[in-house]
GROMACS .gro file of C-alpha atoms in nm:
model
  297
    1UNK     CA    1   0.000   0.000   0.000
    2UNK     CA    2   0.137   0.360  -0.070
    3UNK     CA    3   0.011   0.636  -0.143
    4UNK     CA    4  -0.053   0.653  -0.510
    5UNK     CA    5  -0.247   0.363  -0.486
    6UNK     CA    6  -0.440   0.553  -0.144
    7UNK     CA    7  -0.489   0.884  -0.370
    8UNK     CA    8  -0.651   0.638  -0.692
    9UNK     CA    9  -0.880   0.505  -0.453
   10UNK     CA   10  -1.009   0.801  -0.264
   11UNK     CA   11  -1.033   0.977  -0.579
   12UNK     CA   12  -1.252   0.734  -0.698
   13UNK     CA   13  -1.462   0.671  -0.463
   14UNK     CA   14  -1.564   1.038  -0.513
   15UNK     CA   15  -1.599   1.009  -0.899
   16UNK     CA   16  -1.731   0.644  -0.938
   17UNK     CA   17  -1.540   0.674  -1.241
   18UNK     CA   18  -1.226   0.514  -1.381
   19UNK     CA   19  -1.200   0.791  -1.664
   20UNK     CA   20  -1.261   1.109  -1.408
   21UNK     CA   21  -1.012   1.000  -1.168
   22UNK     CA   22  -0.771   0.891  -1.471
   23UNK     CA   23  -0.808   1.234  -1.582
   24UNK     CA   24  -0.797   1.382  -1.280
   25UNK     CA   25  -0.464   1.253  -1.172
   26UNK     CA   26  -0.275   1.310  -1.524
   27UNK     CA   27  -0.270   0.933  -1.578
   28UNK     CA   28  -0.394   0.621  -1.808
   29UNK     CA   29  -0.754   0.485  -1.717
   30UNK     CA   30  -0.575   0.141  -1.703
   31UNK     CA   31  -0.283   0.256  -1.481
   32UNK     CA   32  -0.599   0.367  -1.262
   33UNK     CA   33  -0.704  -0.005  -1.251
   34UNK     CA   34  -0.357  -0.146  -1.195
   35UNK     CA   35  -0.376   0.055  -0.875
   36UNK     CA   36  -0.694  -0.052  -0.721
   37UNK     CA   37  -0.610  -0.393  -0.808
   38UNK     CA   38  -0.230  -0.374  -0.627
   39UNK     CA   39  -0.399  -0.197  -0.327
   40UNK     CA   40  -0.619  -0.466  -0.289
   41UNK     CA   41  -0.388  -0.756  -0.322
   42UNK     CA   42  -0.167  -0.573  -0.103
   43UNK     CA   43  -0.453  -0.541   0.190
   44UNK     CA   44  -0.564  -0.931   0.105
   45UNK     CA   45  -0.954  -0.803   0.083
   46UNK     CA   46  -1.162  -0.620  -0.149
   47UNK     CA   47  -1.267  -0.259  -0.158
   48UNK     CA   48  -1.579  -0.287  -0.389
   49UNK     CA   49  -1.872  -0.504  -0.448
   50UNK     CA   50  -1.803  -0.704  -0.773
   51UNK     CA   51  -2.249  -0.725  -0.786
   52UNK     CA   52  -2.253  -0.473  -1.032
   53UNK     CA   53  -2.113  -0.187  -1.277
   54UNK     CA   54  -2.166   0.043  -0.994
   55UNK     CA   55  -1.884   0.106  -0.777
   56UNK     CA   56  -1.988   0.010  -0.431
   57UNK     CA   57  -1.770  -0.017  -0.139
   58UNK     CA   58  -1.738  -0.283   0.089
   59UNK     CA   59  -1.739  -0.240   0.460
   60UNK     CA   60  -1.312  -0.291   0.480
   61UNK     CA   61  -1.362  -0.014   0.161
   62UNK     CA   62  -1.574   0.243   0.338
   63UNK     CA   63  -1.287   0.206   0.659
   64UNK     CA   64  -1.036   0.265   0.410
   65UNK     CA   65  -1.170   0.551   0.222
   66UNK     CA   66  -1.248   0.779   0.596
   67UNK     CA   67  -0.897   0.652   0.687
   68UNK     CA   68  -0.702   0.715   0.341
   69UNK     CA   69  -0.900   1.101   0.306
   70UNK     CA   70  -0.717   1.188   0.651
   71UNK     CA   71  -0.381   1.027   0.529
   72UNK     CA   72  -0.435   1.237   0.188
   73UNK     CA   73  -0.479   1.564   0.447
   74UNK     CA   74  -0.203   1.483   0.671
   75UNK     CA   75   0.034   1.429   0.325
   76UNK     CA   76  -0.116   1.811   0.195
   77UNK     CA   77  -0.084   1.935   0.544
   78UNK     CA   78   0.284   1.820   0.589
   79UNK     CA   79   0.393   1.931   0.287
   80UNK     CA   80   0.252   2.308   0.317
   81UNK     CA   81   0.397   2.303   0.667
   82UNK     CA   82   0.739   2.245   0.501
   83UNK     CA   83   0.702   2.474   0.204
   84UNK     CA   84   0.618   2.722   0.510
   85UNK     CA   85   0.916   2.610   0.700
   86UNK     CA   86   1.149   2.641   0.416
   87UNK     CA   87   1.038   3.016   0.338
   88UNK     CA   88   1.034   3.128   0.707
   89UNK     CA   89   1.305   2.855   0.864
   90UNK     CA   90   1.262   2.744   1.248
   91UNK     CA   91   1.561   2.677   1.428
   92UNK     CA   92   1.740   2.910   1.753
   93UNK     CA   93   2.032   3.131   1.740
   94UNK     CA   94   2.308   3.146   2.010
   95UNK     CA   95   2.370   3.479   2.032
   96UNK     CA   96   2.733   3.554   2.208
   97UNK     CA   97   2.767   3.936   2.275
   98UNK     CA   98   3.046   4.153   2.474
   99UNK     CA   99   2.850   4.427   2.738
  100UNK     CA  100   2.843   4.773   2.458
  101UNK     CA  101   2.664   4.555   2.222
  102UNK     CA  102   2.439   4.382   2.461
  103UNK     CA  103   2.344   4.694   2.597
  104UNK     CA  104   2.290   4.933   2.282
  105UNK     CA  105   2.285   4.700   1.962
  106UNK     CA  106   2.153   4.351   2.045
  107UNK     CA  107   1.771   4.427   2.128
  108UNK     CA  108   1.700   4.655   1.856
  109UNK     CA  109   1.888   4.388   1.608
  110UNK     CA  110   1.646   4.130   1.739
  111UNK     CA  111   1.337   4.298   1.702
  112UNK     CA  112   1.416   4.351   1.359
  113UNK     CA  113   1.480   4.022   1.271
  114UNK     CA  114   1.189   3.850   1.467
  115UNK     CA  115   0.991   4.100   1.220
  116UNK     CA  116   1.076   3.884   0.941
  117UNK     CA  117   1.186   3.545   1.151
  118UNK     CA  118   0.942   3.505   1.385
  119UNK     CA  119   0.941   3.146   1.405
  120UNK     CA  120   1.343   3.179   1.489
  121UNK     CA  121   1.442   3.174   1.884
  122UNK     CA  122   1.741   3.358   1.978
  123UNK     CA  123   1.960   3.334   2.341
  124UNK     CA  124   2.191   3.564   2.426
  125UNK     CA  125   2.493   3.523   2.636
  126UNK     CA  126   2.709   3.810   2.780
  127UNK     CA  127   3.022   3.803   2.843
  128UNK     CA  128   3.357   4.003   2.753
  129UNK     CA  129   3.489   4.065   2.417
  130UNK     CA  130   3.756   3.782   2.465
  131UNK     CA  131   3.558   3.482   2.593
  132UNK     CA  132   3.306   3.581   2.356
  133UNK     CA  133   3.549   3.460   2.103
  134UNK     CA  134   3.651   3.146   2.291
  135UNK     CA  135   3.346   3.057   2.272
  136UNK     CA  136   3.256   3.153   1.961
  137UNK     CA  137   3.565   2.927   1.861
  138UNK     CA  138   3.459   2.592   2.063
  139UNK     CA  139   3.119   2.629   1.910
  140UNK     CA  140   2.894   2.709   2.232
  141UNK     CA  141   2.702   3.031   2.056
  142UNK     CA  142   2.666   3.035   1.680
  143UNK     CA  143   2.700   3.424   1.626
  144UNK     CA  144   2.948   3.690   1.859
  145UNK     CA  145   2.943   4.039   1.839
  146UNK     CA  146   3.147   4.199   1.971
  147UNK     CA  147   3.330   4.528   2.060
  148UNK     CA  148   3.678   4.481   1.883
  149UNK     CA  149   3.795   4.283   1.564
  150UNK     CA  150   3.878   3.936   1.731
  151UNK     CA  151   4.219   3.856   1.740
  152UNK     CA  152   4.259   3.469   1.618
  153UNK     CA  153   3.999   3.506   1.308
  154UNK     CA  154   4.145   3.274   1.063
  155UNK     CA  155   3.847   3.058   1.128
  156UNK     CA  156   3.587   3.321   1.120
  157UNK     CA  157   3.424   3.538   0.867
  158UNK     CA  158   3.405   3.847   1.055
  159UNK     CA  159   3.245   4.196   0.944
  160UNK     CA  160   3.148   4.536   1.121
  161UNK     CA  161   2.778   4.597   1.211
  162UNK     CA  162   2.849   4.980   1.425
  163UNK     CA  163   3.068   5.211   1.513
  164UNK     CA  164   3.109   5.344   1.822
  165UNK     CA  165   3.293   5.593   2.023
  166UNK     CA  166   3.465   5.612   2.378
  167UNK     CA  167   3.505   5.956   2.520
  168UNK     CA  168   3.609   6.048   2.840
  169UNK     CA  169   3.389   6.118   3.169
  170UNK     CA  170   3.476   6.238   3.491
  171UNK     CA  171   3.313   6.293   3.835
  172UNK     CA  172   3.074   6.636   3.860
  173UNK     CA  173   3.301   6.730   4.144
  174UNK     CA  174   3.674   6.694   3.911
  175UNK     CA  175   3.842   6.959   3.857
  176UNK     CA  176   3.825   6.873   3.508
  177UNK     CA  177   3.430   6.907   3.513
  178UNK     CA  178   3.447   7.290   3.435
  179UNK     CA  179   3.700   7.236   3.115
  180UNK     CA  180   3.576   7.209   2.807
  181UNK     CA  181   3.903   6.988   2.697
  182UNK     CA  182   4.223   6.846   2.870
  183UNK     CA  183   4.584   6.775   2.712
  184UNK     CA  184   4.620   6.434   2.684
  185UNK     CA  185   4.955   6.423   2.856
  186UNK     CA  186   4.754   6.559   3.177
  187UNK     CA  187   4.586   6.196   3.167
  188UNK     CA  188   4.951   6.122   3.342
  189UNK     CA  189   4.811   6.252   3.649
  190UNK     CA  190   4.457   6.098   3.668
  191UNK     CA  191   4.344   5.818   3.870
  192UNK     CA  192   4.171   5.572   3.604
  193UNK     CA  193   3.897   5.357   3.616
  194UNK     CA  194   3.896   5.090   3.383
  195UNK     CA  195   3.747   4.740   3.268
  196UNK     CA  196   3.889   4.462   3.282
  197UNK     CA  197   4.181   4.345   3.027
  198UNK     CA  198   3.948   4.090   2.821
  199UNK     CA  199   3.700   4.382   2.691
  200UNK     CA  200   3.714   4.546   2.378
  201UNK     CA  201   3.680   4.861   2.486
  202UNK     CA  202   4.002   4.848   2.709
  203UNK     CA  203   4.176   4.705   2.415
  204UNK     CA  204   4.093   4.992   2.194
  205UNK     CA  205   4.167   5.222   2.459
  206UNK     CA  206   4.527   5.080   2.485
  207UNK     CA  207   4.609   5.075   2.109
  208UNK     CA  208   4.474   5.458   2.095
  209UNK     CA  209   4.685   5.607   2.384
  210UNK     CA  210   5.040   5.384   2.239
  211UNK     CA  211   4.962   5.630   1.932
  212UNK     CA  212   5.075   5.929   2.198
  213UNK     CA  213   5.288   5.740   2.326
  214UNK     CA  214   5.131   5.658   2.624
  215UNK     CA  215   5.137   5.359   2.803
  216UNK     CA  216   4.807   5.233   3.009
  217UNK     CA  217   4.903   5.013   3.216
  218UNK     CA  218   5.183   5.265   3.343
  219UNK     CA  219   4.920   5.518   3.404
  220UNK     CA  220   4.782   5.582   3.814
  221UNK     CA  221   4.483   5.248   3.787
  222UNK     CA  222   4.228   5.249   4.085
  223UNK     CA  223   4.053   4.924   3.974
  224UNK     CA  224   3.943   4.735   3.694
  225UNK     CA  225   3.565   4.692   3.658
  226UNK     CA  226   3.331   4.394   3.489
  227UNK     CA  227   3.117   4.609   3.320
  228UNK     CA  228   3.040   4.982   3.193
  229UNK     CA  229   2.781   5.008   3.389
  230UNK     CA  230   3.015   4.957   3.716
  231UNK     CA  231   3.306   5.203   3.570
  232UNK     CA  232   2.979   5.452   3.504
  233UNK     CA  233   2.890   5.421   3.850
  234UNK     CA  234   3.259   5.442   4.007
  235UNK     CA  235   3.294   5.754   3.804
  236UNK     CA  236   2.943   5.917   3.946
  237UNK     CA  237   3.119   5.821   4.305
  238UNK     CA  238   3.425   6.019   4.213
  239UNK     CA  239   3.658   5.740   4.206
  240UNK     CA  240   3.836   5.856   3.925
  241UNK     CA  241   3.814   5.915   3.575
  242UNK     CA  242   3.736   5.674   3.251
  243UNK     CA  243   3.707   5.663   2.887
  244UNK     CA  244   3.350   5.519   2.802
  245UNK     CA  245   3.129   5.417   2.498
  246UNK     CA  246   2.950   5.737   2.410
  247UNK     CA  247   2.619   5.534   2.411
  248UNK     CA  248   2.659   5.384   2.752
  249UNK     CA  249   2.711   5.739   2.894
  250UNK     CA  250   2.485   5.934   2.721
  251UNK     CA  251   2.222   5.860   3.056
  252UNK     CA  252   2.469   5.932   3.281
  253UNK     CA  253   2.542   6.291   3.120
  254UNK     CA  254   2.199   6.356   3.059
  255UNK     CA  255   2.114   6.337   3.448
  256UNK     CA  256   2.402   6.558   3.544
  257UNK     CA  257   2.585   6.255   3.725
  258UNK     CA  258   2.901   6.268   3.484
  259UNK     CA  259   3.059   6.523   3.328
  260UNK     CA  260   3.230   6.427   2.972
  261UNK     CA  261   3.546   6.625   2.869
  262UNK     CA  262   3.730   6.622   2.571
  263UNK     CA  263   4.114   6.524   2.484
  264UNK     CA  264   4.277   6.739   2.266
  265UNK     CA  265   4.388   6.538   1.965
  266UNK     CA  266   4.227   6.236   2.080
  267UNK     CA  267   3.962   6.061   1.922
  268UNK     CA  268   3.892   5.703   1.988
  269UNK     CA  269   3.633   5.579   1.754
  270UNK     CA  270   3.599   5.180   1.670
  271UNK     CA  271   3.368   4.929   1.506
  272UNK     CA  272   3.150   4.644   1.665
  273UNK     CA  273   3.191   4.354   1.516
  274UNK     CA  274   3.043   4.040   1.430
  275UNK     CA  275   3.190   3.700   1.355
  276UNK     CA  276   3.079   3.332   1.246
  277UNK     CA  277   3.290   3.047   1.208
  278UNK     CA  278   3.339   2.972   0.842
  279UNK     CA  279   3.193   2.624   0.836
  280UNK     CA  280   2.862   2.470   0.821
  281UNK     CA  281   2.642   2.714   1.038
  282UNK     CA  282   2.262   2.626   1.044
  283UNK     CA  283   1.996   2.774   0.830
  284UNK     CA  284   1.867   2.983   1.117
  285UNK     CA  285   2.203   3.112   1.183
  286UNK     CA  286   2.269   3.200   0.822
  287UNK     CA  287   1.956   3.396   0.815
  288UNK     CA  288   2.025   3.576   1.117
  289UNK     CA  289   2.403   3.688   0.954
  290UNK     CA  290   2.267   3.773   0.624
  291UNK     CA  291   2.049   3.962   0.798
  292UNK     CA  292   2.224   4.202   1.032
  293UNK     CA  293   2.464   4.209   0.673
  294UNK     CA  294   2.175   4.402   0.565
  295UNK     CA  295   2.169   4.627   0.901
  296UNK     CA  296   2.550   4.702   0.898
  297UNK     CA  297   2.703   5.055   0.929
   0.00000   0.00000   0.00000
């Protein structure tokens, strides 16, 4: 029994004729006949009455026919639920993200793509720019983005979805508060707040003060923090001073908590980035990267 022989006979049980059904399904009136007959050998019984040129079912028939309509419907249904599938996939998305784009870039992102993907689930894990990338590399989230270009990417295709800049906030109560700009040599004698050595934004910090000729590490470092929101905060509690993402301050400034202060000759702008590893990636997760392609810069 398959399902050839199950669409002949429903078909013609509806018809009561070999030549409508023939016609119906595209083939020969005998082929119709060839399937009847191998449906019935193959069930050991007959579906119709042999009394008479009418086509009457038997009782094995009439089970058959109520059974093969909803195997017929479940074939149509399946199939439709596919096509559907295949034109808006289902699947998840690990989403690996360091803290400036988890903060300011991830939720719009999402939104936009569970506009078009709804059917799509996406996790998010946040961590810093550095184990982002570990685990981008061991496979544990499908997509990272993250806050600077990721230094072992011979393995990922990696592309820029922002830019972003860090500027330089101090305590309402600094002396600096009342300047509009500082030298940058004068960050020699400030007491820094900074994150932690694995995030991108102390990386980029780093690479832009070795332009001057300055050396981080060697400058006056109260403590290293886990997340902008906890160097924000040490700042408001006049700790010290830090260079920030402009986006993760902007609240900050706005209530009059933070004061930002520019560095003459010093501009720190950098891209966020995301990277997927340049093998097989599901279809969910190439929809998702084609997609924020789309979104980029």
């Amino acid at each position: 029994m398959n399902l050839s022989q199950i669409e002949a006979f429903v078909d013609l049980v509806e018809t009561r004729s070999f030549s409508h059904t023939a016609q119906r399904l595209s083939v020969s009136q005998p082929a119709i006949s060839q399937r009847i007959n191998a449906l019935e050998k193959s069930l050991g019984c007959q579906l119709f009455e042999r009394k008479s040129d009418d086509l009457v079912l038997t009782h094995i028939g009439t089970y058959l026919y109520e059974q093969g309509k909803g195997i017929l419907a479940l074939c149509q249904s399946t199939y439709l639920h596919i096509q559907d599938m295949k034109s808006s996939p289902h699947g998840s998305v690990s989403i690996g993200a360091s803290t400036i784009p988890s903060q300011f870039l991830i939720s719009p992102m999402i939104k936009e793509f569970r506009n078009s993907y709804p059917h799509i689930q996406i996790q998010v894990h946040v961590a810093g720019t550095e184990q982002i990338t570990r685990l981008l590399s061991e496979k544990k989230v499908d997509v990272a983005i993250v806050g600077s270009y990721p230094s072992d990417d011979s393995s990922f295709h990696v592309f820029p979805v922002a830019t972003d800049q860090l500027q330089l906030i101090v305590p309402i109560d600094h002396a600096w508060a009342t300047r509009a700009y500082i030298n940058i040599e004068e960050l020699k004698d400030a007491i820094l707040i900074l994150r932690e050595k694995q995030s991108g934004t102390r990386k980029i910090l780093s690479e832009a003060l070795s332009h001057h000729n300055i050396q981080l590490d060697k400058l006056s470092v109260l403590g290293e923090f886990g997340s902008t929101d906890a160097v924000i905060s040490a700042v408001e509690n006049s700790l010290g001073v830090s260079f920030v993402s402009t986006a993760a301050a902007e609240r900050a400034i706005t209530l009059q908590k933070v004061k930002p202060v520019l560095v003459r000759g010093l501009s720190i702008e950098r891209k966020l980035y995301c990277a997927v590893n340049k093998d097989h990636n599901s279809l969910s997760t190439n929809k998702f990267v084609d997609f924020i392609q789309t979104l980029a810069l």
